[in-house]
Amino acid sequence: MVVGLGPGNRETFTAEALAAIEAAQVVVGYHTYLELIPDLIGHKERVTTPMRGEVARAQQAVELAAGGKVVAVVSSGDPGIYGMAGLILEVAEGRVPVKIIPGITAVSAAAASLGAPLMNDFAVISLSDLLTPTEIMFKRVESAAAGDFIIALYNPRSHGRPDNIKIAQERMLKHKSPHTPVGIVRLARRGDEQKTLTTLQEMLEHDIDMLTTVIIGNSQTRIIDGQMVTPRGYRL
Ligand code: SAH
């Protein structure tokens, strides 16, 4: 099983995710995720690997499942959105059946904290170029901006590539107004959530890191009573 834990505290776990972890004999995941659920894991066998150890973690999980164990691989948010689901299916091919249990993804949580910015078509783009060629990534940012999509950025700024967000901003400014509302949410749905409303022009004046989701509005997005809203199009 590949289980999504949601973006935040225990309230964001689904009942299905909790039941899946309860049913598992072995829990596999990045150690900070396992630290969120020590009580659920109890005395179960655990397999933790460092952040970049995804392939080894997937292989180990599939080995354990092939050996007859009930294994839960945990991912934050939704495991099928930049999570472990696809990799597990690739590694498990022809060996063991895999069940994917969805979770609330970060963009859903961040949007709810900001108001309702995703009421119309949107694109989620990761600014991590570890697994996607840089030029394709920026081409997608620019195409989404040209299509007037609301754009949500995951992995927006790391130490290794601090300028990707600046290049993304420049590409978006080719098609979007500098006054376009932007919402920045750090640690959505966790105790220490922080959120900021700004504009496309000024977004880089605020702290943005890898625990942050950035949502850039479309041409209709506006601020209503301090909340970021993209009108769906209803006539009032
Ligand atoms: N599978 C995850 C996404 C993994 S990519 C999901 O569905 O949510 C990791 C990125 O998700 C982070 O760099 C950040 O941009 C975003 N993210 C994850 N949790 C978050 C949270 N609680 N608040 C804001 N952004 C978050």
PDB file of C-alpha atoms and ligand atoms in Angstrom:
ATOM      1  CA  MET A   1       0.000   0.000   0.000  1.00  0.00           C
ATOM      2  CA  VAL A   2       1.181   3.518  -0.705  1.00  0.00           C
ATOM      3  CA  VAL A   3      -0.449   5.858   1.773  1.00  0.00           C
ATOM      4  CA  GLY A   4      -0.864   9.648   1.621  1.00  0.00           C
ATOM      5  CA  LEU A   5      -0.584  11.333   5.010  1.00  0.00           C
ATOM      6  CA  GLY A   6      -1.905  14.733   3.955  1.00  0.00           C
ATOM      7  CA  PRO A   7       0.016  17.974   4.348  1.00  0.00           C
ATOM      8  CA  GLY A   8      -0.319  18.682   8.007  1.00  0.00           C
ATOM      9  CA  ASN A   9      -1.383  17.533  11.400  1.00  0.00           C
ATOM     10  CA  ARG A  10      -3.374  14.424  12.215  1.00  0.00           C
ATOM     11  CA  GLU A  11      -6.669  16.106  11.277  1.00  0.00           C
ATOM     12  CA  THR A  12      -5.590  16.088   7.641  1.00  0.00           C
ATOM     13  CA  PHE A  13      -5.115  12.292   7.526  1.00  0.00           C
ATOM     14  CA  THR A  14      -8.027  10.453   5.975  1.00  0.00           C
ATOM     15  CA  ALA A  15      -9.726   7.649   7.879  1.00  0.00           C
ATOM     16  CA  GLU A  16      -8.637   5.324   5.070  1.00  0.00           C
ATOM     17  CA  ALA A  17      -4.977   6.299   5.529  1.00  0.00           C
ATOM     18  CA  LEU A  18      -5.168   5.715   9.276  1.00  0.00           C
ATOM     19  CA  ALA A  19      -6.749   2.288   8.746  1.00  0.00           C
ATOM     20  CA  ALA A  20      -4.078   1.358   6.199  1.00  0.00           C
ATOM     21  CA  ILE A  21      -1.250   2.165   8.597  1.00  0.00           C
ATOM     22  CA  GLU A  22      -3.026   0.275  11.334  1.00  0.00           C
ATOM     23  CA  ALA A  23      -3.305  -2.783   9.090  1.00  0.00           C
ATOM     24  CA  ALA A  24       0.358  -2.695   8.031  1.00  0.00           C
ATOM     25  CA  GLN A  25       3.093  -4.897   9.502  1.00  0.00           C
ATOM     26  CA  VAL A  26       5.909  -2.717   8.137  1.00  0.00           C
ATOM     27  CA  VAL A  27       5.875   1.068   7.657  1.00  0.00           C
ATOM     28  CA  VAL A  28       8.322   2.521   5.140  1.00  0.00           C
ATOM     29  CA  GLY A  29       9.062   6.226   4.695  1.00  0.00           C
ATOM     30  CA  TYR A  30      11.255   9.259   5.003  1.00  0.00           C
ATOM     31  CA  HIS A  31      12.039   9.596   8.698  1.00  0.00           C
ATOM     32  CA  THR A  32      10.347  12.985   9.265  1.00  0.00           C
ATOM     33  CA  TYR A  33       7.057  11.499   8.076  1.00  0.00           C
ATOM     34  CA  LEU A  34       7.416   8.530  10.404  1.00  0.00           C
ATOM     35  CA  GLU A  35       8.124  10.931  13.258  1.00  0.00           C
ATOM     36  CA  LEU A  36       4.663  12.421  12.703  1.00  0.00           C
ATOM     37  CA  ILE A  37       2.989   9.119  13.539  1.00  0.00           C
ATOM     38  CA  PRO A  38       4.970   7.293  16.262  1.00  0.00           C
ATOM     39  CA  ASP A  39       1.807   6.253  18.063  1.00  0.00           C
ATOM     40  CA  LEU A  40       0.368   4.708  14.902  1.00  0.00           C
ATOM     41  CA  ILE A  41       3.541   2.794  14.158  1.00  0.00           C
ATOM     42  CA  GLY A  42       3.986   1.508  17.718  1.00  0.00           C
ATOM     43  CA  HIS A  43       6.085  -1.632  17.601  1.00  0.00           C
ATOM     44  CA  LYS A  44       5.686  -2.256  13.887  1.00  0.00           C
ATOM     45  CA  GLU A  45       8.795  -2.809  11.826  1.00  0.00           C
ATOM     46  CA  ARG A  46      10.024   0.484  10.260  1.00  0.00           C
ATOM     47  CA  VAL A  47      12.229   1.162   7.289  1.00  0.00           C
ATOM     48  CA  THR A  48      13.565   4.699   6.972  1.00  0.00           C
ATOM     49  CA  THR A  49      15.900   6.058   4.335  1.00  0.00           C
ATOM     50  CA  PRO A  50      17.239   9.549   3.645  1.00  0.00           C
ATOM     51  CA  MET A  51      15.345  12.028   1.432  1.00  0.00           C
ATOM     52  CA  ARG A  52      17.106  11.149  -1.805  1.00  0.00           C
ATOM     53  CA  GLY A  53      16.891   7.401  -1.136  1.00  0.00           C
ATOM     54  CA  GLU A  54      13.566   6.911  -2.917  1.00  0.00           C
ATOM     55  CA  VAL A  55      14.630   4.093  -5.237  1.00  0.00           C
ATOM     56  CA  ALA A  56      16.267   2.076  -2.442  1.00  0.00           C
ATOM     57  CA  ARG A  57      13.202   2.651  -0.266  1.00  0.00           C
ATOM     58  CA  ALA A  58      10.867   1.469  -3.021  1.00  0.00           C
ATOM     59  CA  GLN A  59      12.961  -1.633  -3.701  1.00  0.00           C
ATOM     60  CA  GLN A  60      13.084  -2.505  -0.034  1.00  0.00           C
ATOM     61  CA  ALA A  61       9.323  -2.054   0.318  1.00  0.00           C
ATOM     62  CA  VAL A  62       8.627  -4.291  -2.682  1.00  0.00           C
ATOM     63  CA  GLU A  63      11.051  -6.962  -1.367  1.00  0.00           C
ATOM     64  CA  LEU A  64       9.234  -7.002   1.976  1.00  0.00           C
ATOM     65  CA  ALA A  65       5.822  -7.200   0.289  1.00  0.00           C
ATOM     66  CA  ALA A  66       7.040  -9.988  -2.012  1.00  0.00           C
ATOM     67  CA  GLY A  67       8.143 -11.819   1.138  1.00  0.00           C
ATOM     68  CA  GLY A  68       4.555 -11.787   2.406  1.00  0.00           C
ATOM     69  CA  LYS A  69       4.526  -8.730   4.679  1.00  0.00           C
ATOM     70  CA  VAL A  70       1.738  -6.126   4.644  1.00  0.00           C
ATOM     71  CA  VAL A  71       3.713  -2.976   3.842  1.00  0.00           C
ATOM     72  CA  ALA A  72       2.602   0.669   4.009  1.00  0.00           C
ATOM     73  CA  VAL A  73       4.849   3.163   2.216  1.00  0.00           C
ATOM     74  CA  VAL A  74       3.963   6.615   3.528  1.00  0.00           C
ATOM     75  CA  SER A  75       4.278   9.869   1.598  1.00  0.00           C
ATOM     76  CA  SER A  76       3.207  13.385   2.547  1.00  0.00           C
ATOM     77  CA  GLY A  77       0.168  14.897   0.882  1.00  0.00           C
ATOM     78  CA  ASP A  78      -1.094  12.683  -1.919  1.00  0.00           C
ATOM     79  CA  PRO A  79       1.322   9.868  -2.792  1.00  0.00           C
ATOM     80  CA  GLY A  80       0.361  10.088  -6.457  1.00  0.00           C
ATOM     81  CA  ILE A  81       1.382  13.778  -6.710  1.00  0.00           C
ATOM     82  CA  TYR A  82       5.193  14.039  -6.703  1.00  0.00           C
ATOM     83  CA  GLY A  83       5.098  11.214  -4.133  1.00  0.00           C
ATOM     84  CA  MET A  84       6.066   7.532  -4.026  1.00  0.00           C
ATOM     85  CA  ALA A  85       3.091   5.954  -5.851  1.00  0.00           C
ATOM     86  CA  GLY A  86       4.479   5.934  -9.392  1.00  0.00           C
ATOM     87  CA  LEU A  87       7.901   4.669  -8.383  1.00  0.00           C
ATOM     88  CA  ILE A  88       6.411   1.843  -6.298  1.00  0.00           C
ATOM     89  CA  LEU A  89       4.222   0.765  -9.243  1.00  0.00           C
ATOM     90  CA  GLU A  90       7.274   0.751 -11.524  1.00  0.00           C
ATOM     91  CA  VAL A  91       9.410  -1.256  -9.079  1.00  0.00           C
ATOM     92  CA  ALA A  92       6.577  -3.677  -8.203  1.00  0.00           C
ATOM     93  CA  GLU A  93       5.695  -4.406 -11.845  1.00  0.00           C
ATOM     94  CA  GLY A  94       4.845  -8.090 -12.250  1.00  0.00           C
ATOM     95  CA  ARG A  95       5.735  -8.896  -8.640  1.00  0.00           C
ATOM     96  CA  VAL A  96       3.231  -7.684  -6.045  1.00  0.00           C
ATOM     97  CA  PRO A  97      -0.155  -5.926  -6.228  1.00  0.00           C
ATOM     98  CA  VAL A  98      -0.116  -2.302  -5.060  1.00  0.00           C
ATOM     99  CA  LYS A  99      -2.965  -0.251  -3.633  1.00  0.00           C
ATOM    100  CA  ILE A 100      -2.742   3.554  -3.637  1.00  0.00           C
ATOM    101  CA  ILE A 101      -4.478   5.456  -0.841  1.00  0.00           C
ATOM    102  CA  PRO A 102      -4.947   9.149  -1.677  1.00  0.00           C
ATOM    103  CA  GLY A 103      -4.307  12.076   0.635  1.00  0.00           C
ATOM    104  CA  ILE A 104      -4.991  15.810   0.682  1.00  0.00           C
ATOM    105  CA  THR A 105      -2.321  17.382  -1.493  1.00  0.00           C
ATOM    106  CA  ALA A 106      -0.445  20.532  -0.430  1.00  0.00           C
ATOM    107  CA  VAL A 107      -2.105  22.751  -3.023  1.00  0.00           C
ATOM    108  CA  SER A 108      -5.546  21.885  -1.690  1.00  0.00           C
ATOM    109  CA  ALA A 109      -4.495  22.709   1.855  1.00  0.00           C
ATOM    110  CA  ALA A 110      -2.682  25.918   0.854  1.00  0.00           C
ATOM    111  CA  ALA A 111      -5.667  27.071  -1.219  1.00  0.00           C
ATOM    112  CA  ALA A 112      -8.051  26.569   1.693  1.00  0.00           C
ATOM    113  CA  SER A 113      -5.789  28.632   3.956  1.00  0.00           C
ATOM    114  CA  LEU A 114      -5.680  31.486   1.422  1.00  0.00           C
ATOM    115  CA  GLY A 115      -9.385  31.497   0.542  1.00  0.00           C
ATOM    116  CA  ALA A 116     -10.507  29.997  -2.783  1.00  0.00           C
ATOM    117  CA  PRO A 117      -7.836  30.707  -5.411  1.00  0.00           C
ATOM    118  CA  LEU A 118      -8.317  27.475  -7.412  1.00  0.00           C
ATOM    119  CA  MET A 119     -11.925  27.962  -8.521  1.00  0.00           C
ATOM    120  CA  ASN A 120     -10.960  27.796 -12.174  1.00  0.00           C
ATOM    121  CA  ASP A 121      -8.413  25.887 -14.281  1.00  0.00           C
ATOM    122  CA  PHE A 122      -5.024  25.582 -12.651  1.00  0.00           C
ATOM    123  CA  ALA A 123      -1.633  24.016 -13.230  1.00  0.00           C
ATOM    124  CA  VAL A 124       0.657  22.574 -10.561  1.00  0.00           C
ATOM    125  CA  ILE A 125       4.328  22.819 -11.459  1.00  0.00           C
ATOM    126  CA  SER A 126       7.306  21.640  -9.426  1.00  0.00           C
ATOM    127  CA  LEU A 127      10.381  23.869  -9.613  1.00  0.00           C
ATOM    128  CA  SER A 128      12.635  20.954  -8.700  1.00  0.00           C
ATOM    129  CA  ASP A 129      14.837  20.207 -11.685  1.00  0.00           C
ATOM    130  CA  LEU A 130      16.336  17.058 -10.165  1.00  0.00           C
ATOM    131  CA  LEU A 131      14.080  14.806 -12.255  1.00  0.00           C
ATOM    132  CA  THR A 132      12.760  17.238 -14.924  1.00  0.00           C
ATOM    133  CA  PRO A 133      15.017  19.100 -17.381  1.00  0.00           C
ATOM    134  CA  THR A 134      15.180  22.791 -16.447  1.00  0.00           C
ATOM    135  CA  GLU A 135      14.097  24.111 -19.841  1.00  0.00           C
ATOM    136  CA  ILE A 136      10.966  21.894 -19.911  1.00  0.00           C
ATOM    137  CA  MET A 137      10.083  23.126 -16.443  1.00  0.00           C
ATOM    138  CA  PHE A 138      10.267  26.794 -17.468  1.00  0.00           C
ATOM    139  CA  LYS A 139       8.475  26.090 -20.736  1.00  0.00           C
ATOM    140  CA  ARG A 140       5.591  24.644 -18.708  1.00  0.00           C
ATOM    141  CA  VAL A 141       5.550  27.711 -16.429  1.00  0.00           C
ATOM    142  CA  GLU A 142       5.430  30.028 -19.420  1.00  0.00           C
ATOM    143  CA  SER A 143       2.780  27.978 -21.257  1.00  0.00           C
ATOM    144  CA  ALA A 144       0.554  27.864 -18.178  1.00  0.00           C
ATOM    145  CA  ALA A 145       0.926  31.642 -17.780  1.00  0.00           C
ATOM    146  CA  ALA A 146       0.131  32.177 -21.471  1.00  0.00           C
ATOM    147  CA  GLY A 147      -3.018  30.069 -21.012  1.00  0.00           C
ATOM    148  CA  ASP A 148      -4.098  32.248 -18.058  1.00  0.00           C
ATOM    149  CA  PHE A 149      -4.004  29.234 -15.730  1.00  0.00           C
ATOM    150  CA  ILE A 150      -3.761  29.772 -11.998  1.00  0.00           C
ATOM    151  CA  ILE A 151      -0.306  28.354 -11.232  1.00  0.00           C
ATOM    152  CA  ALA A 152       0.687  26.524  -8.052  1.00  0.00           C
ATOM    153  CA  LEU A 153       4.400  25.981  -7.491  1.00  0.00           C
ATOM    154  CA  TYR A 154       5.701  23.024  -5.461  1.00  0.00           C
ATOM    155  CA  ASN A 155       9.365  22.770  -4.399  1.00  0.00           C
ATOM    156  CA  PRO A 156       9.612  26.505  -5.101  1.00  0.00           C
ATOM    157  CA  ARG A 157      13.052  27.305  -3.743  1.00  0.00           C
ATOM    158  CA  SER A 158      15.890  25.140  -2.472  1.00  0.00           C
ATOM    159  CA  HIS A 159      19.452  26.049  -1.514  1.00  0.00           C
ATOM    160  CA  GLY A 160      20.733  24.186  -4.536  1.00  0.00           C
ATOM    161  CA  ARG A 161      18.607  26.150  -7.015  1.00  0.00           C
ATOM    162  CA  PRO A 162      17.566  29.443  -5.418  1.00  0.00           C
ATOM    163  CA  ASP A 163      17.110  31.182  -8.787  1.00  0.00           C
ATOM    164  CA  ASN A 164      14.469  28.898 -10.322  1.00  0.00           C
ATOM    165  CA  ILE A 165      11.710  30.898  -8.657  1.00  0.00           C
ATOM    166  CA  LYS A 166      13.127  34.146 -10.089  1.00  0.00           C
ATOM    167  CA  ILE A 167      13.261  32.702 -13.598  1.00  0.00           C
ATOM    168  CA  ALA A 168       9.723  31.350 -13.157  1.00  0.00           C
ATOM    169  CA  GLN A 169       8.577  34.828 -12.065  1.00  0.00           C
ATOM    170  CA  GLU A 170      10.153  36.385 -15.183  1.00  0.00           C
ATOM    171  CA  ARG A 171       8.457  33.835 -17.444  1.00  0.00           C
ATOM    172  CA  MET A 172       5.077  34.440 -15.795  1.00  0.00           C
ATOM    173  CA  LEU A 173       5.482  38.235 -16.078  1.00  0.00           C
ATOM    174  CA  LYS A 174       5.619  37.827 -19.873  1.00  0.00           C
ATOM    175  CA  HIS A 175       1.915  36.906 -19.771  1.00  0.00           C
ATOM    176  CA  LYS A 176       0.500  37.870 -16.364  1.00  0.00           C
ATOM    177  CA  SER A 177       0.064  41.355 -14.857  1.00  0.00           C
ATOM    178  CA  PRO A 178       2.640  42.329 -12.204  1.00  0.00           C
ATOM    179  CA  HIS A 179      -0.347  43.026  -9.937  1.00  0.00           C
ATOM    180  CA  THR A 180      -1.635  39.436 -10.123  1.00  0.00           C
ATOM    181  CA  PRO A 181      -2.410  38.258  -6.563  1.00  0.00           C
ATOM    182  CA  VAL A 182      -0.027  35.652  -5.148  1.00  0.00           C
ATOM    183  CA  GLY A 183      -0.515  33.585  -1.991  1.00  0.00           C
ATOM    184  CA  ILE A 184       2.409  31.987  -0.180  1.00  0.00           C
ATOM    185  CA  VAL A 185       1.683  29.294   2.414  1.00  0.00           C
ATOM    186  CA  ARG A 186       4.339  27.617   4.543  1.00  0.00           C
ATOM    187  CA  LEU A 187       3.541  24.486   6.539  1.00  0.00           C
ATOM    188  CA  ALA A 188      -0.135  24.492   5.593  1.00  0.00           C
ATOM    189  CA  ARG A 189      -2.374  22.787   8.148  1.00  0.00           C
ATOM    190  CA  ARG A 190       0.466  22.361  10.632  1.00  0.00           C
ATOM    191  CA  GLY A 191       0.587  24.186  13.963  1.00  0.00           C
ATOM    192  CA  ASP A 192       3.087  26.760  12.698  1.00  0.00           C
ATOM    193  CA  GLU A 193       1.433  27.618   9.378  1.00  0.00           C
ATOM    194  CA  GLN A 194       2.428  31.000   7.897  1.00  0.00           C
ATOM    195  CA  LYS A 195       0.692  32.683   4.985  1.00  0.00           C
ATOM    196  CA  THR A 196       1.249  35.855   3.003  1.00  0.00           C
ATOM    197  CA  LEU A 197      -0.701  37.636   0.307  1.00  0.00           C
ATOM    198  CA  THR A 198       1.382  39.563  -2.205  1.00  0.00           C
ATOM    199  CA  THR A 199       1.635  40.154  -5.963  1.00  0.00           C
ATOM    200  CA  LEU A 200       3.555  38.572  -8.802  1.00  0.00           C
ATOM    201  CA  GLN A 201       5.856  41.587  -8.906  1.00  0.00           C
ATOM    202  CA  GLU A 202       6.617  41.517  -5.175  1.00  0.00           C
ATOM    203  CA  MET A 203       6.514  37.807  -4.386  1.00  0.00           C
ATOM    204  CA  LEU A 204      10.291  37.424  -4.090  1.00  0.00           C
ATOM    205  CA  GLU A 205      10.405  39.938  -1.234  1.00  0.00           C
ATOM    206  CA  HIS A 206       8.881  37.235   0.980  1.00  0.00           C
ATOM    207  CA  ASP A 207      10.373  34.075   2.443  1.00  0.00           C
ATOM    208  CA  ILE A 208       9.854  31.115   0.155  1.00  0.00           C
ATOM    209  CA  ASP A 209      11.404  27.719   0.850  1.00  0.00           C
ATOM    210  CA  MET A 210      10.834  24.012   0.281  1.00  0.00           C
ATOM    211  CA  LEU A 211       8.078  23.832   2.895  1.00  0.00           C
ATOM    212  CA  THR A 212       6.087  26.427   0.974  1.00  0.00           C
ATOM    213  CA  THR A 213       3.445  26.312  -1.754  1.00  0.00           C
ATOM    214  CA  VAL A 214       3.079  29.426  -3.918  1.00  0.00           C
ATOM    215  CA  ILE A 215      -0.208  30.105  -5.734  1.00  0.00           C
ATOM    216  CA  ILE A 216      -0.273  32.697  -8.522  1.00  0.00           C
ATOM    217  CA  GLY A 217      -3.730  33.821  -9.607  1.00  0.00           C
ATOM    218  CA  ASN A 218      -5.210  34.152 -13.094  1.00  0.00           C
ATOM    219  CA  SER A 219      -6.375  37.422 -14.671  1.00  0.00           C
ATOM    220  CA  GLN A 220      -9.611  37.320 -12.612  1.00  0.00           C
ATOM    221  CA  THR A 221      -8.150  36.527  -9.186  1.00  0.00           C
ATOM    222  CA  ARG A 222      -8.707  39.191  -6.542  1.00  0.00           C
ATOM    223  CA  ILE A 223      -8.642  39.763  -2.803  1.00  0.00           C
ATOM    224  CA  ILE A 224     -12.010  39.690  -1.041  1.00  0.00           C
ATOM    225  CA  ASP A 225     -11.974  40.628   2.649  1.00  0.00           C
ATOM    226  CA  GLY A 226      -8.349  39.575   2.968  1.00  0.00           C
ATOM    227  CA  GLN A 227      -8.817  36.276   1.140  1.00  0.00           C
ATOM    228  CA  MET A 228      -7.514  35.267  -2.288  1.00  0.00           C
ATOM    229  CA  VAL A 229     -10.413  34.347  -4.586  1.00  0.00           C
ATOM    230  CA  THR A 230     -10.602  33.404  -8.253  1.00  0.00           C
ATOM    231  CA  PRO A 231     -14.249  34.008  -9.186  1.00  0.00           C
ATOM    232  CA  ARG A 232     -15.750  30.941 -10.849  1.00  0.00           C
ATOM    233  CA  GLY A 233     -17.777  33.211 -13.137  1.00  0.00           C
ATOM    234  CA  TYR A 234     -21.182  33.315 -11.447  1.00  0.00           C
ATOM    235  CA  ARG A 235     -23.203  36.523 -11.891  1.00  0.00           C
ATOM    236  CA  LEU A 236     -24.073  38.073  -8.566  1.00  0.00           C
TER     237      LEU A 236
HETATM  238  N1  SAH B   1       3.102  14.508  -2.315  1.00  0.00           N
HETATM  239  C1  SAH B   1       3.081  15.872  -1.793  1.00  0.00           C
HETATM  240  C2  SAH B   1       3.988  16.821  -2.554  1.00  0.00           C
HETATM  241  C3  SAH B   1       5.444  16.489  -2.494  1.00  0.00           C
HETATM  242  S1  SAH B   1       6.429  17.715  -3.277  1.00  0.00           S
HETATM  243  C4  SAH B   1       1.651  16.410  -1.825  1.00  0.00           C
HETATM  244  O1  SAH B   1       0.776  15.823  -2.475  1.00  0.00           O
HETATM  245  O2  SAH B   1       1.399  17.444  -1.185  1.00  0.00           O
HETATM  246  C5  SAH B   1       6.936  18.650  -1.876  1.00  0.00           C
HETATM  247  C6  SAH B   1       6.387  20.058  -1.953  1.00  0.00           C
HETATM  248  O3  SAH B   1       5.029  20.081  -1.546  1.00  0.00           O
HETATM  249  C7  SAH B   1       7.077  21.047  -1.024  1.00  0.00           C
HETATM  250  O4  SAH B   1       8.291  21.529  -1.574  1.00  0.00           O
HETATM  251  C8  SAH B   1       6.038  22.142  -0.914  1.00  0.00           C
HETATM  252  O5  SAH B   1       6.057  22.959  -2.075  1.00  0.00           O
HETATM  253  C9  SAH B   1       4.744  21.313  -0.943  1.00  0.00           C
HETATM  254  N2  SAH B   1       4.240  21.053   0.438  1.00  0.00           N
HETATM  255  C10 SAH B   1       4.157  19.861   1.058  1.00  0.00           C
HETATM  256  N3  SAH B   1       3.591  19.986   2.292  1.00  0.00           N
HETATM  257  C11 SAH B   1       3.301  21.297   2.435  1.00  0.00           C
HETATM  258  C12 SAH B   1       2.681  22.071   3.481  1.00  0.00           C
HETATM  259  N4  SAH B   1       2.259  21.502   4.629  1.00  0.00           N
HETATM  260  N5  SAH B   1       2.526  23.403   3.268  1.00  0.00           N
HETATM  261  C13 SAH B   1       2.920  24.005   2.127  1.00  0.00           C
HETATM  262  N6  SAH B   1       3.507  23.326   1.109  1.00  0.00           N
HETATM  263  C14 SAH B   1       3.702  21.995   1.261  1.00  0.00           C
END
